Coordinates of C-alpha atoms and ligand atoms in Angstrom, one line a residue:
M1 CA -0.5 0.5 -0.6
R2 CA 2.5 2.1 1.1
V3 CA 4.6 1.6 -3.0
M4 CA 1.7 2.2 -4.5
R5 CA 0.3 5.4 -2.8
A6 CA 3.4 7.0 -3.9
C7 CA 3.1 5.4 -7.4
K8 CA -0.6 6.8 -7.6
E9 CA 0.5 10.3 -7.0
L10 CA 3.6 9.6 -9.5
G11 CA 0.8 8.6 -12.4
I12 CA 3.2 5.3 -12.5
P13 CA 0.7 1.9 -12.8
T14 CA 0.9 -1.0 -10.7
V15 CA 0.7 -4.5 -10.6
A16 CA 0.5 -6.5 -7.4
V17 CA 1.8 -10.0 -6.4
C18 CA 0.0 -12.0 -4.4
S19 CA -0.3 -15.2 -2.5
E20 CA -3.9 -17.6 -2.8
A21 CA -4.4 -16.0 1.9
D22 CA -3.4 -12.3 0.3
R23 CA -6.5 -12.9 -2.9
K24 CA -8.6 -10.6 -1.4
A25 CA -6.1 -8.2 0.4
F26 CA -7.3 -4.2 0.0
F27 CA -3.3 -4.1 -1.7
A28 CA -4.5 -7.1 -4.3
L29 CA -7.7 -4.4 -5.0
Y30 CA -5.8 -1.3 -5.1
A31 CA -3.7 -2.4 -7.6
D32 CA -4.2 -1.3 -11.5
E33 CA -3.8 -5.4 -11.7
A34 CA -3.0 -8.5 -9.5
Y35 CA -1.5 -11.9 -9.9
V36 CA -2.0 -14.7 -7.8
L37 CA 1.4 -16.2 -7.1
G38 CA 0.9 -19.0 -5.5
P39 CA 0.2 -21.2 -2.6
S40 CA -0.4 -19.5 1.1
P41 CA 3.3 -20.1 2.5
A42 CA 5.5 -17.2 1.8
R43 CA 7.9 -19.8 0.3
E44 CA 6.1 -21.0 -2.3
S45 CA 4.9 -17.2 -3.5
Y46 CA 6.6 -14.4 -2.0
L47 CA 9.9 -16.3 -1.6
N48 CA 9.7 -17.6 -5.4
V49 CA 11.6 -15.7 -8.2
D50 CA 10.8 -17.3 -10.9
K51 CA 7.7 -16.6 -10.3
I52 CA 7.8 -13.5 -9.6
I53 CA 9.7 -12.6 -12.4
N54 CA 7.6 -14.3 -14.1
V55 CA 4.5 -11.7 -13.6
A56 CA 6.8 -9.4 -14.4
R57 CA 7.5 -10.5 -18.0
T58 CA 3.9 -10.9 -18.5
C59 CA 2.9 -7.9 -17.6
G60 CA 5.7 -6.0 -18.8
A61 CA 7.1 -4.1 -15.3
D62 CA 10.0 -1.5 -15.7
A63 CA 10.8 -2.3 -11.7
I64 CA 9.8 -4.1 -9.0
H65 CA 9.4 -2.4 -5.8
P66 CA 10.7 -5.4 -3.0
G67 CA 8.7 -3.6 0.3
Y68 CA 10.5 -4.1 3.2
G69 CA 10.1 -7.9 4.5
F70 CA 10.8 -11.2 2.1
L71 CA 12.6 -10.5 -0.7
A72 CA 14.1 -6.6 -0.1
E73 CA 17.3 -7.4 1.3
N74 CA 17.8 -10.4 -1.3
A75 CA 20.9 -10.1 -3.5
D76 CA 20.3 -12.9 -5.1
F77 CA 16.8 -11.7 -7.2
A78 CA 18.4 -8.3 -7.5
R79 CA 21.0 -9.4 -9.4
R80 CA 18.0 -11.5 -11.7
C81 CA 16.2 -8.2 -12.3
E82 CA 19.2 -6.8 -12.9
R83 CA 20.1 -9.2 -15.5
E84 CA 16.6 -9.2 -16.9
G85 CA 16.8 -5.9 -17.5
I86 CA 13.8 -4.8 -14.4
H87 CA 14.7 -2.2 -12.8
F88 CA 15.0 -2.6 -8.6
I89 CA 13.9 -0.1 -6.4
G90 CA 16.9 -0.9 -3.8
P91 CA 20.8 -0.8 -4.2
R92 CA 22.7 -2.4 -6.1
S93 CA 22.7 -6.7 -6.0
E94 CA 26.6 -6.4 -4.7
T95 CA 26.0 -3.7 -1.8
I96 CA 22.7 -6.0 -0.2
E97 CA 25.0 -8.7 -0.8
A98 CA 28.3 -7.1 1.2
M99 CA 25.1 -5.5 3.9
G100 CA 23.1 -9.0 3.9
S101 CA 26.9 -10.5 5.9
K102 CA 27.2 -8.6 9.4
I103 CA 30.5 -9.9 9.2
K104 CA 31.3 -8.9 5.9
A105 CA 29.6 -5.5 6.5
R106 CA 32.0 -5.6 9.9
E107 CA 34.8 -5.7 8.0
I108 CA 34.3 -3.0 5.4
M109 CA 32.7 -0.3 8.1
A110 CA 35.7 -0.9 10.5
R111 CA 38.3 -0.2 7.4
A112 CA 35.9 3.0 6.8
G113 CA 37.0 4.1 10.0
V114 CA 33.2 4.0 11.4
P115 CA 33.2 2.0 14.8
T116 CA 32.1 -1.1 15.6
V117 CA 30.7 -3.6 18.5
P118 CA 33.8 -5.0 19.6
G119 CA 33.6 -8.7 18.2
T120 CA 35.1 -11.7 15.9
G121 CA 34.6 -12.9 12.4
A122 CA 33.3 -16.0 11.3
I123 CA 33.8 -18.8 14.4
E124 CA 35.6 -22.0 12.9
N125 CA 36.6 -23.3 16.0
P126 CA 35.3 -23.6 19.5
L127 CA 38.2 -22.8 21.3
E128 CA 39.3 -20.2 19.5
A129 CA 35.8 -18.9 20.3
A130 CA 36.5 -19.0 24.0
D131 CA 39.2 -17.6 23.9
A132 CA 37.9 -13.9 22.1
A133 CA 35.1 -14.6 24.0
K134 CA 37.4 -14.3 27.0
E135 CA 39.2 -11.3 25.9
I136 CA 36.4 -9.6 24.5
G137 CA 34.9 -10.2 27.9
Y138 CA 31.4 -11.0 29.0
P139 CA 28.4 -11.0 28.2
V140 CA 28.8 -11.5 24.4
L141 CA 26.3 -12.2 21.9
I142 CA 26.0 -14.7 19.6
K143 CA 24.5 -13.6 16.3
A144 CA 23.9 -14.7 12.9
S145 CA 26.2 -13.2 10.3
A146 CA 22.8 -13.7 7.7
G147 CA 20.4 -12.3 10.6
G148 CA 17.3 -10.4 10.8
G149 CA 14.4 -10.0 11.8
G150 CA 15.9 -9.9 15.7
I151 CA 16.1 -14.0 14.8
G152 CA 19.0 -16.3 15.8
M153 CA 20.8 -14.1 18.6
R154 CA 22.0 -15.4 21.9
V155 CA 23.5 -13.9 25.0
V156 CA 26.3 -16.2 26.7
E157 CA 27.6 -15.0 30.4
D158 CA 30.2 -17.4 30.7
R159 CA 32.2 -19.5 29.3
R160 CA 30.2 -22.9 30.1
E161 CA 27.0 -21.9 28.3
L162 CA 29.2 -20.7 25.3
M163 CA 29.0 -24.7 23.4
H164 CA 25.9 -25.4 24.2
A165 CA 25.5 -21.6 22.2
I166 CA 27.3 -21.4 19.8
E167 CA 25.9 -24.7 17.7
H168 CA 21.8 -23.3 19.0
A169 CA 23.3 -20.1 17.9
Q170 CA 24.6 -22.4 14.3
S171 CA 21.5 -24.4 13.5
T172 CA 18.6 -21.6 14.1
A173 CA 21.0 -19.3 11.8
Q174 CA 20.6 -22.7 9.7
S175 CA 16.6 -22.9 9.3
A176 CA 16.9 -19.4 9.3
F177 CA 18.9 -18.3 6.8
G178 CA 19.8 -21.5 5.1
E179 CA 23.5 -20.3 6.4
P180 CA 25.1 -21.6 9.8
T181 CA 27.0 -18.7 10.2
V182 CA 27.7 -16.5 13.6
Y183 CA 30.1 -14.1 15.1
I184 CA 30.3 -13.0 18.3
E185 CA 30.0 -9.8 19.2
K186 CA 30.4 -8.4 22.8
Y187 CA 26.6 -7.5 24.2
V188 CA 26.7 -4.5 25.0
R189 CA 24.2 -3.4 28.6
H190 CA 21.8 -0.7 28.5
P191 CA 21.9 0.4 25.1
R192 CA 19.7 2.8 23.1
H193 CA 19.2 1.7 18.9
I194 CA 19.8 4.5 16.8
E195 CA 19.7 4.9 13.7
F196 CA 20.5 7.2 10.7
Q197 CA 18.4 6.9 7.1
V198 CA 20.5 7.6 4.5
L199 CA 19.6 8.5 0.5
G200 CA 21.9 8.1 -2.4
D201 CA 21.5 8.4 -5.8
D202 CA 23.7 7.2 -9.1
Y203 CA 26.2 10.4 -9.3
G204 CA 27.8 9.5 -5.9
K205 CA 25.8 11.9 -3.6
I206 CA 24.7 10.2 -0.6
I207 CA 22.8 12.8 2.3
H208 CA 21.1 11.8 5.8
L209 CA 17.7 13.0 6.9
G210 CA 18.6 12.2 10.5
E211 CA 17.8 9.9 13.1
R212 CA 14.8 7.6 14.1
E213 CA 15.6 6.0 17.9
C214 CA 14.2 2.3 18.2
S215 CA 14.7 1.2 21.6
I216 CA 12.1 0.0 22.3
Q217 CA 12.2 -3.8 21.4
R218 CA 10.3 -7.4 22.4
R219 CA 12.7 -10.2 21.1
H220 CA 14.8 -7.9 19.6
Q221 CA 11.5 -6.4 17.1
K222 CA 10.9 -3.1 17.1
V223 CA 7.4 -2.0 18.9
I224 CA 7.8 1.7 18.8
E225 CA 10.3 4.6 17.5
E226 CA 10.5 8.6 17.7
S227 CA 12.5 11.0 16.4
P228 CA 14.8 12.7 17.0
S229 CA 16.0 10.5 20.0
P230 CA 15.3 12.0 23.6
I231 CA 18.8 11.8 23.8
M232 CA 19.9 13.4 21.1
T233 CA 22.1 16.5 21.1
R234 CA 23.3 18.2 18.6
E235 CA 27.5 16.9 19.1
L236 CA 26.2 13.9 18.6
K237 CA 24.1 14.2 15.9
E238 CA 27.0 15.1 13.9
R239 CA 29.3 12.9 15.3
M240 CA 26.9 9.9 14.7
A241 CA 25.7 11.1 11.1
A242 CA 28.8 11.5 9.8
A243 CA 29.2 8.0 10.8
A244 CA 26.0 7.1 9.0
L245 CA 27.4 8.8 5.9
R246 CA 30.9 7.3 6.1
A247 CA 29.4 4.2 5.9
A248 CA 27.2 5.2 3.4
R249 CA 30.0 6.2 1.3
A250 CA 32.2 3.4 2.5
V251 CA 30.1 1.0 -0.1
D252 CA 28.8 3.9 -2.8
Y253 CA 25.6 2.6 -1.3
V254 CA 22.4 4.3 -3.8
N255 CA 18.4 4.8 -3.0
A256 CA 17.8 4.4 0.4
G257 CA 19.2 2.6 3.8
T258 CA 19.4 2.5 6.9
V259 CA 22.9 3.0 9.3
E260 CA 21.9 1.5 12.2
F261 CA 24.4 1.8 15.9
I262 CA 23.6 0.6 19.0
Y263 CA 24.4 3.4 21.5
S264 CA 25.8 3.4 25.0
E265 CA 27.0 6.1 27.5
G266 CA 28.2 8.7 25.2
N267 CA 29.8 6.0 22.6
F268 CA 27.9 4.6 19.5
Y269 CA 29.0 1.5 17.2
F270 CA 27.8 0.4 13.7
L271 CA 25.2 -3.3 14.0
E272 CA 23.9 -3.4 10.4
M273 CA 22.6 -1.2 7.5
N274 CA 19.6 -2.1 6.0
T275 CA 19.4 -2.3 2.9
R276 CA 15.9 -1.3 1.9
L277 CA 13.5 0.8 3.1
Q278 CA 12.2 0.2 6.8
V279 CA 9.3 -0.2 8.3
E280 CA 9.1 2.8 10.5
H281 CA 10.6 5.1 7.2
P282 CA 7.3 7.4 8.1
I283 CA 8.0 9.1 11.2
T284 CA 11.2 10.5 9.0
E285 CA 9.3 11.1 6.4
V286 CA 6.6 13.2 8.8
L287 CA 10.0 15.6 10.3
T288 CA 11.6 16.2 7.2
G289 CA 8.5 16.0 4.7
V290 CA 10.4 14.0 2.3
D291 CA 8.7 11.4 0.9
L292 CA 11.2 8.3 0.7
V293 CA 8.9 6.4 -1.8
Q294 CA 9.0 8.9 -4.2
A295 CA 12.6 9.9 -3.6
Q296 CA 13.7 5.9 -4.3
L297 CA 11.3 5.5 -7.2
R298 CA 13.1 8.7 -8.8
I299 CA 16.4 7.9 -8.0
A300 CA 16.0 4.0 -9.6
A301 CA 14.7 6.0 -12.7
G302 CA 18.1 7.6 -12.8
E303 CA 16.9 11.4 -11.2
R304 CA 19.2 13.3 -8.9
L305 CA 18.7 13.9 -5.6
P306 CA 17.1 17.0 -5.7
Y307 CA 17.9 17.9 -2.1
R308 CA 21.7 19.3 -0.4
Q309 CA 22.6 18.7 2.9
E310 CA 21.3 22.0 4.3
E311 CA 18.3 21.7 2.8
I312 CA 17.1 18.5 4.9
Q313 CA 15.5 19.9 8.3
Q314 CA 13.6 18.1 11.2
H315 CA 11.1 19.9 12.4
G316 CA 8.9 19.1 15.5
W317 CA 8.5 15.7 16.9
A318 CA 7.3 12.0 15.4
L319 CA 6.4 8.8 17.2
E320 CA 5.7 5.5 15.2
C321 CA 2.9 2.7 16.7
R322 CA 2.9 -0.8 15.6
V323 CA -0.3 -2.0 16.0
C324 CA 0.3 -5.5 15.7
A325 CA -2.4 -8.8 16.0
E326 CA -0.8 -10.2 19.1
D327 CA -1.4 -11.0 22.8
A328 CA 1.1 -9.1 25.1
L329 CA -0.2 -10.8 28.1
N330 CA 0.5 -14.5 26.4
N331 CA 4.1 -13.5 25.4
F332 CA 3.0 -11.4 22.8
T333 CA 1.7 -14.6 20.8
P334 CA 0.7 -13.6 17.1
T335 CA -3.4 -13.4 17.6
P336 CA -4.7 -14.0 13.4
G337 CA -7.9 -13.7 12.8
T338 CA -10.8 -11.9 11.3
I339 CA -11.7 -7.9 11.9
R340 CA -14.8 -7.5 13.2
G341 CA -15.0 -4.2 13.7
Y342 CA -12.5 -1.3 12.4
R343 CA -12.0 2.4 12.8
S344 CA -8.7 4.3 12.7
P345 CA -8.1 7.2 14.7
G346 CA -7.9 10.8 13.0
G347 CA -7.0 14.3 13.2
I348 CA -4.2 16.6 14.0
G349 CA -1.3 15.3 13.7
I350 CA -2.2 11.1 13.0
R351 CA -1.2 9.9 9.9
V352 CA -2.1 5.2 9.6
D353 CA -0.6 3.0 7.6
S354 CA -2.2 -0.1 6.8
G355 CA -4.3 -2.6 4.6
V356 CA -6.6 -3.6 6.7
H357 CA -11.3 -2.8 6.5
M358 CA -13.8 -4.7 8.5
G359 CA -13.7 -8.1 7.2
Y360 CA -10.2 -8.5 6.5
V361 CA -8.6 -11.5 7.8
I362 CA -5.1 -11.5 9.7
P363 CA -3.4 -14.1 8.3
P364 CA -1.8 -16.3 10.2
Y365 CA 1.6 -17.4 7.5
Y366 CA 3.2 -13.8 7.5
D367 CA 4.1 -11.0 10.1
S368 CA 1.0 -9.8 12.7
L369 CA 1.5 -6.2 11.9
I370 CA -1.7 -4.5 11.2
S371 CA -0.9 -0.8 10.9
K372 CA 1.7 2.1 11.5
L373 CA -0.1 4.5 13.9
V374 CA 2.4 7.5 12.9
I375 CA 1.7 11.2 15.1
Y376 CA 3.3 14.1 15.0
G377 CA 3.5 17.1 17.3
R378 CA 5.6 20.4 17.4
D379 CA 7.2 18.8 20.7
R380 CA 8.1 15.5 22.7
K381 CA 4.8 16.3 25.0
E382 CA 2.4 17.0 22.7
A383 CA 3.5 14.0 20.3
L384 CA 2.8 12.0 23.1
E385 CA -0.5 13.1 24.1
R386 CA -1.8 12.8 20.9
T387 CA -0.6 10.0 20.9
R388 CA -2.8 8.3 24.1
R389 CA -5.4 9.7 22.1
A390 CA -5.4 8.6 18.9
L391 CA -4.6 5.1 20.7
F392 CA -7.6 5.9 22.9
E393 CA -9.6 6.1 19.4
Y394 CA -8.5 3.3 17.8
V395 CA -11.1 0.5 16.8
I396 CA -9.8 -3.4 15.9
L397 CA -12.5 -5.3 17.2
G398 CA -12.2 -9.5 16.5
V399 CA -8.7 -10.1 16.7
V400 CA -6.5 -9.5 20.4
T401 CA -3.5 -6.2 19.5
N402 CA -1.3 -5.1 21.3
L403 CA -3.2 -1.1 20.9
P404 CA -3.3 -1.5 25.1
F405 CA -0.3 -2.2 25.6
L406 CA 1.6 0.4 23.4
K407 CA -0.8 2.3 26.0
A408 CA 0.8 0.9 28.6
V409 CA 4.5 2.5 27.4
V410 CA 3.6 5.5 26.2
E411 CA 1.9 6.2 30.1
N412 CA 4.9 5.2 30.8
E413 CA 6.6 7.5 33.7
D414 CA 10.2 6.2 32.5
F415 CA 9.4 6.2 28.7
Q416 CA 7.3 9.4 29.3
R417 CA 11.1 11.2 30.8
G418 CA 12.5 9.1 27.8
D419 CA 14.5 7.4 30.1
Y420 CA 14.8 4.0 28.4
S421 CA 17.3 1.7 26.8
T422 CA 16.1 -2.0 24.7
H423 CA 16.3 -3.2 27.8
F424 CA 12.7 -1.2 28.7
I425 CA 10.3 -3.7 28.3
E426 CA 11.4 -6.6 30.0
E427 CA 12.7 -4.7 32.7
H428 CA 8.8 -3.0 33.7
P429 CA 6.7 -6.0 34.1
E430 CA 4.6 -4.1 35.6
L431 CA 3.4 -2.9 31.7
L432 CA 1.5 -6.0 32.0
A433 CA -0.5 -5.0 35.0
D434 CA -0.9 -1.8 33.3
V435 CA -2.7 -3.7 30.2
E436 CA -5.4 -5.6 32.3
R437 CA -5.9 -2.3 34.0
I438 CA -6.2 -0.2 30.4
S439 CA -8.3 -3.2 28.6
K440 CA -10.8 -2.5 30.9
E441 CA -10.7 1.5 30.8
R442 CA -13.3 3.8 29.1
S443 CA -12.1 3.7 25.4
L444 CA -13.6 4.0 22.0
G445 CA -13.0 0.4 21.0
G446 CA -14.3 -0.6 24.7
I447 CA -17.4 1.8 23.9
F448 CA -18.0 -0.1 20.7
A449 CA -17.6 -3.6 21.7
A450 CA -19.5 -3.2 24.5
L451 CA -22.9 -1.5 22.6
K452 CA -23.3 -5.3 22.0
S453 CA -23.5 -4.7 18.0
N454 CA -21.6 -7.6 17.8
Q455 CA -24.2 -8.9 15.3
A456 CA -24.6 -5.5 13.4
I457 CA -20.7 -5.6 12.9
A458 CA -20.5 -8.6 12.1
A459 CA -23.0 -7.6 9.0
I460 CA -21.6 -5.2 8.0
S461 CA -17.8 -7.3 7.6
A462 CA -19.3 -9.8 5.9
A463 CA -20.9 -7.3 3.5
V464 CA -18.0 -5.6 3.0
S465 CA -15.8 -9.4 2.7
A466 CA -17.7 -10.3 0.3
Y467 CA -18.0 -7.0 -1.8
L468 CA -14.1 -7.3 -1.6
A469 CA -13.8 -10.9 -3.2
E470 CA -16.5 -10.3 -5.6
E471 CA -14.2 -7.3 -7.0
N472 CA -11.0 -9.0 -6.6
A473 CA -12.9 -12.4 -8.0
Q474 CA -13.0 -10.2 -11.2
K475 CA -9.4 -9.0 -11.0
V476 CA -6.9 -11.3 -9.7
Ligands
LIG1 P1 12.9 -2.7 10.6 O1 14.4 -2.4 11.0 O2 12.4 -2.0 9.5 O3 11.6 -2.5 11.5 P2 12.5 -5.7 10.4 O4 14.0 -6.0 11.2 O5 11.5 -5.4 11.8 O6 12.8 -4.5 10.1 O7 11.9 -6.2 9.4 C1 11.0 -5.4 8.7 C2 10.4 -6.8 7.8 O8 10.8 -8.0 8.0 C3 9.3 -7.2 9.7 O9 8.2 -7.8 8.9 C4 9.4 -8.6 9.6 O10 9.3 -9.4 10.4 C5 10.7 -9.3 8.4 N1 11.4 -9.4 8.4 C6 12.6 -9.2 8.8 N2 13.6 -10.2 8.7 C7 12.9 -11.6 8.7 C8 13.7 -12.4 8.3 N3 15.1 -13.2 8.6 N4 12.6 -13.6 8.7 C9 11.4 -13.4 8.9 N5 10.9 -12.0 8.1 C10 11.8 -11.1 8.1
LIG2 P1 18.5 -7.7 13.0 O1 18.8 -7.5 11.9 O2 17.7 -8.8 13.6 O3 18.0 -6.4 13.2 P2 20.6 -6.0 14.5 O4 22.3 -6.5 14.9 O5 19.8 -5.2 14.2 O6 19.7 -7.7 13.9 O7 20.3 -6.0 15.9 C1 19.1 -6.2 16.3 C2 18.4 -5.9 18.1 O8 19.4 -6.6 18.6 C3 19.5 -4.0 18.1 O9 18.3 -3.4 17.9 C4 19.5 -4.4 19.6 O10 18.7 -4.3 20.8 C5 20.2 -5.9 20.0 N1 21.6 -5.8 19.7 C6 22.3 -6.1 19.0 N2 23.3 -6.5 19.2 C7 23.7 -5.8 20.1 C8 25.0 -5.9 20.5 N3 26.3 -6.3 20.3 N4 24.9 -5.2 22.5 C9 23.6 -5.3 22.9 N5 22.2 -5.5 22.0 C10 22.5 -5.9 20.8
LIG3 MG1 18.5 -4.6 12.8

């Protein structure tokens, strides 16, 4: 939806590809044309390169935007597009390949003078690993070189755990990424995750669009992001931005990318570079006024970046809440199902990016993200007040969502003070009690549910679903 919205504004026709499970999804209807790739499991549809290329040939697509999941950071897919003469909307395949290996990326960055977390190269021999871990100092973190999505990381407190943890991490890496290589990094305690958005064009110009703080995480995955970072100072921003630009220049970066850093006590270290558009990109758009997807399309079409660094200014404060179908009280387990009632918040400073509607079925096969609630305020206080208001207004019935959990975080005093690290959620178990309390509080969601209009809601949602199904049946 995000990509097609940008295309629509630019007058570019769009073609969607979907799986069987997404045949009735709103994005398939929104696109000018839509094709079913195959069965619901991603391997048989969204990850099937041949099928996607076939659709592109059939419909005569000039370009493919890979989104931000699935094949978005797959160098083989990008290379295949290059060979087929289809513009891959992202960086060159060599860049994706180099940054797709965390070990290789760390080497490149260290050579370019970008600070990296103290750590090793690929672990080959367990004894070497024990020596290296001792030298780095416990606790250490075992990470998959090909890792992503927070998967395959293990904290190790002492030598006794090390061997077992390495084996475990290798097998997780093999099954999740098809590649068992792991390495060791110093485990930074109480860090903050701060990343910089960059844009580069084909003519060697690279700029940054400021930072995003993404420390509110569960399972090493982001839940709430904000910009600016509450700890940012002018001096720190200059240092970090310079490192981000050095990182991007080290690989002659083209298109939109993100340089992720881990920050602790005045020091920051390169974590990884994400060679794609990121989920949380809207907060940067809100503050800078730059449409990052339009910029991606223009860069892929060979246009020059139309901005000078000095022209990029961040105004005000923005937050993003990832609204997910998941149960915070049950270890954040996904809760796929049918959305029976839906009303998104609105009003000043609110942007909702989503592709769901009443009657929409959240399939069990993919990520549980329902929408991104993006809030703008002139300052952090206004943005937080507005976020609470928007979460109060949001109505999603039929599936358990993390809306009460998001509200609990936003109302938390430490969060309000900006005093948090990546351990925030695990260090605030009281958030779960808050979730129970908030779930019972007065909110529009609660009022809708209490109207006992479930039958009416079900009837409306059935009608919406039937209408979309019929429209899609004719098209997809
Ligand atoms: P961001 O840094 O943009 O938040 P994420 O790491 O959350 O990126 O990943 C973006 C999307 O891609 C999410 O929907 C995530 O679930 C999915 N994703 C990323 N890597 C993987 C992976 N290895 N396996 C499955 N899904 C992944
Ligand atoms: P992914 O590719 O899965 O996004 P990252 O390297 O970006 O992997 O790490 C994801 C998250 O894991 C970080 O945002 C941070 O919370 C945590 N993390 C990663 N490396 C370290 C480290 N060396 N010390 C402490 N936390 C870390
Ligand atoms: Mg990351």
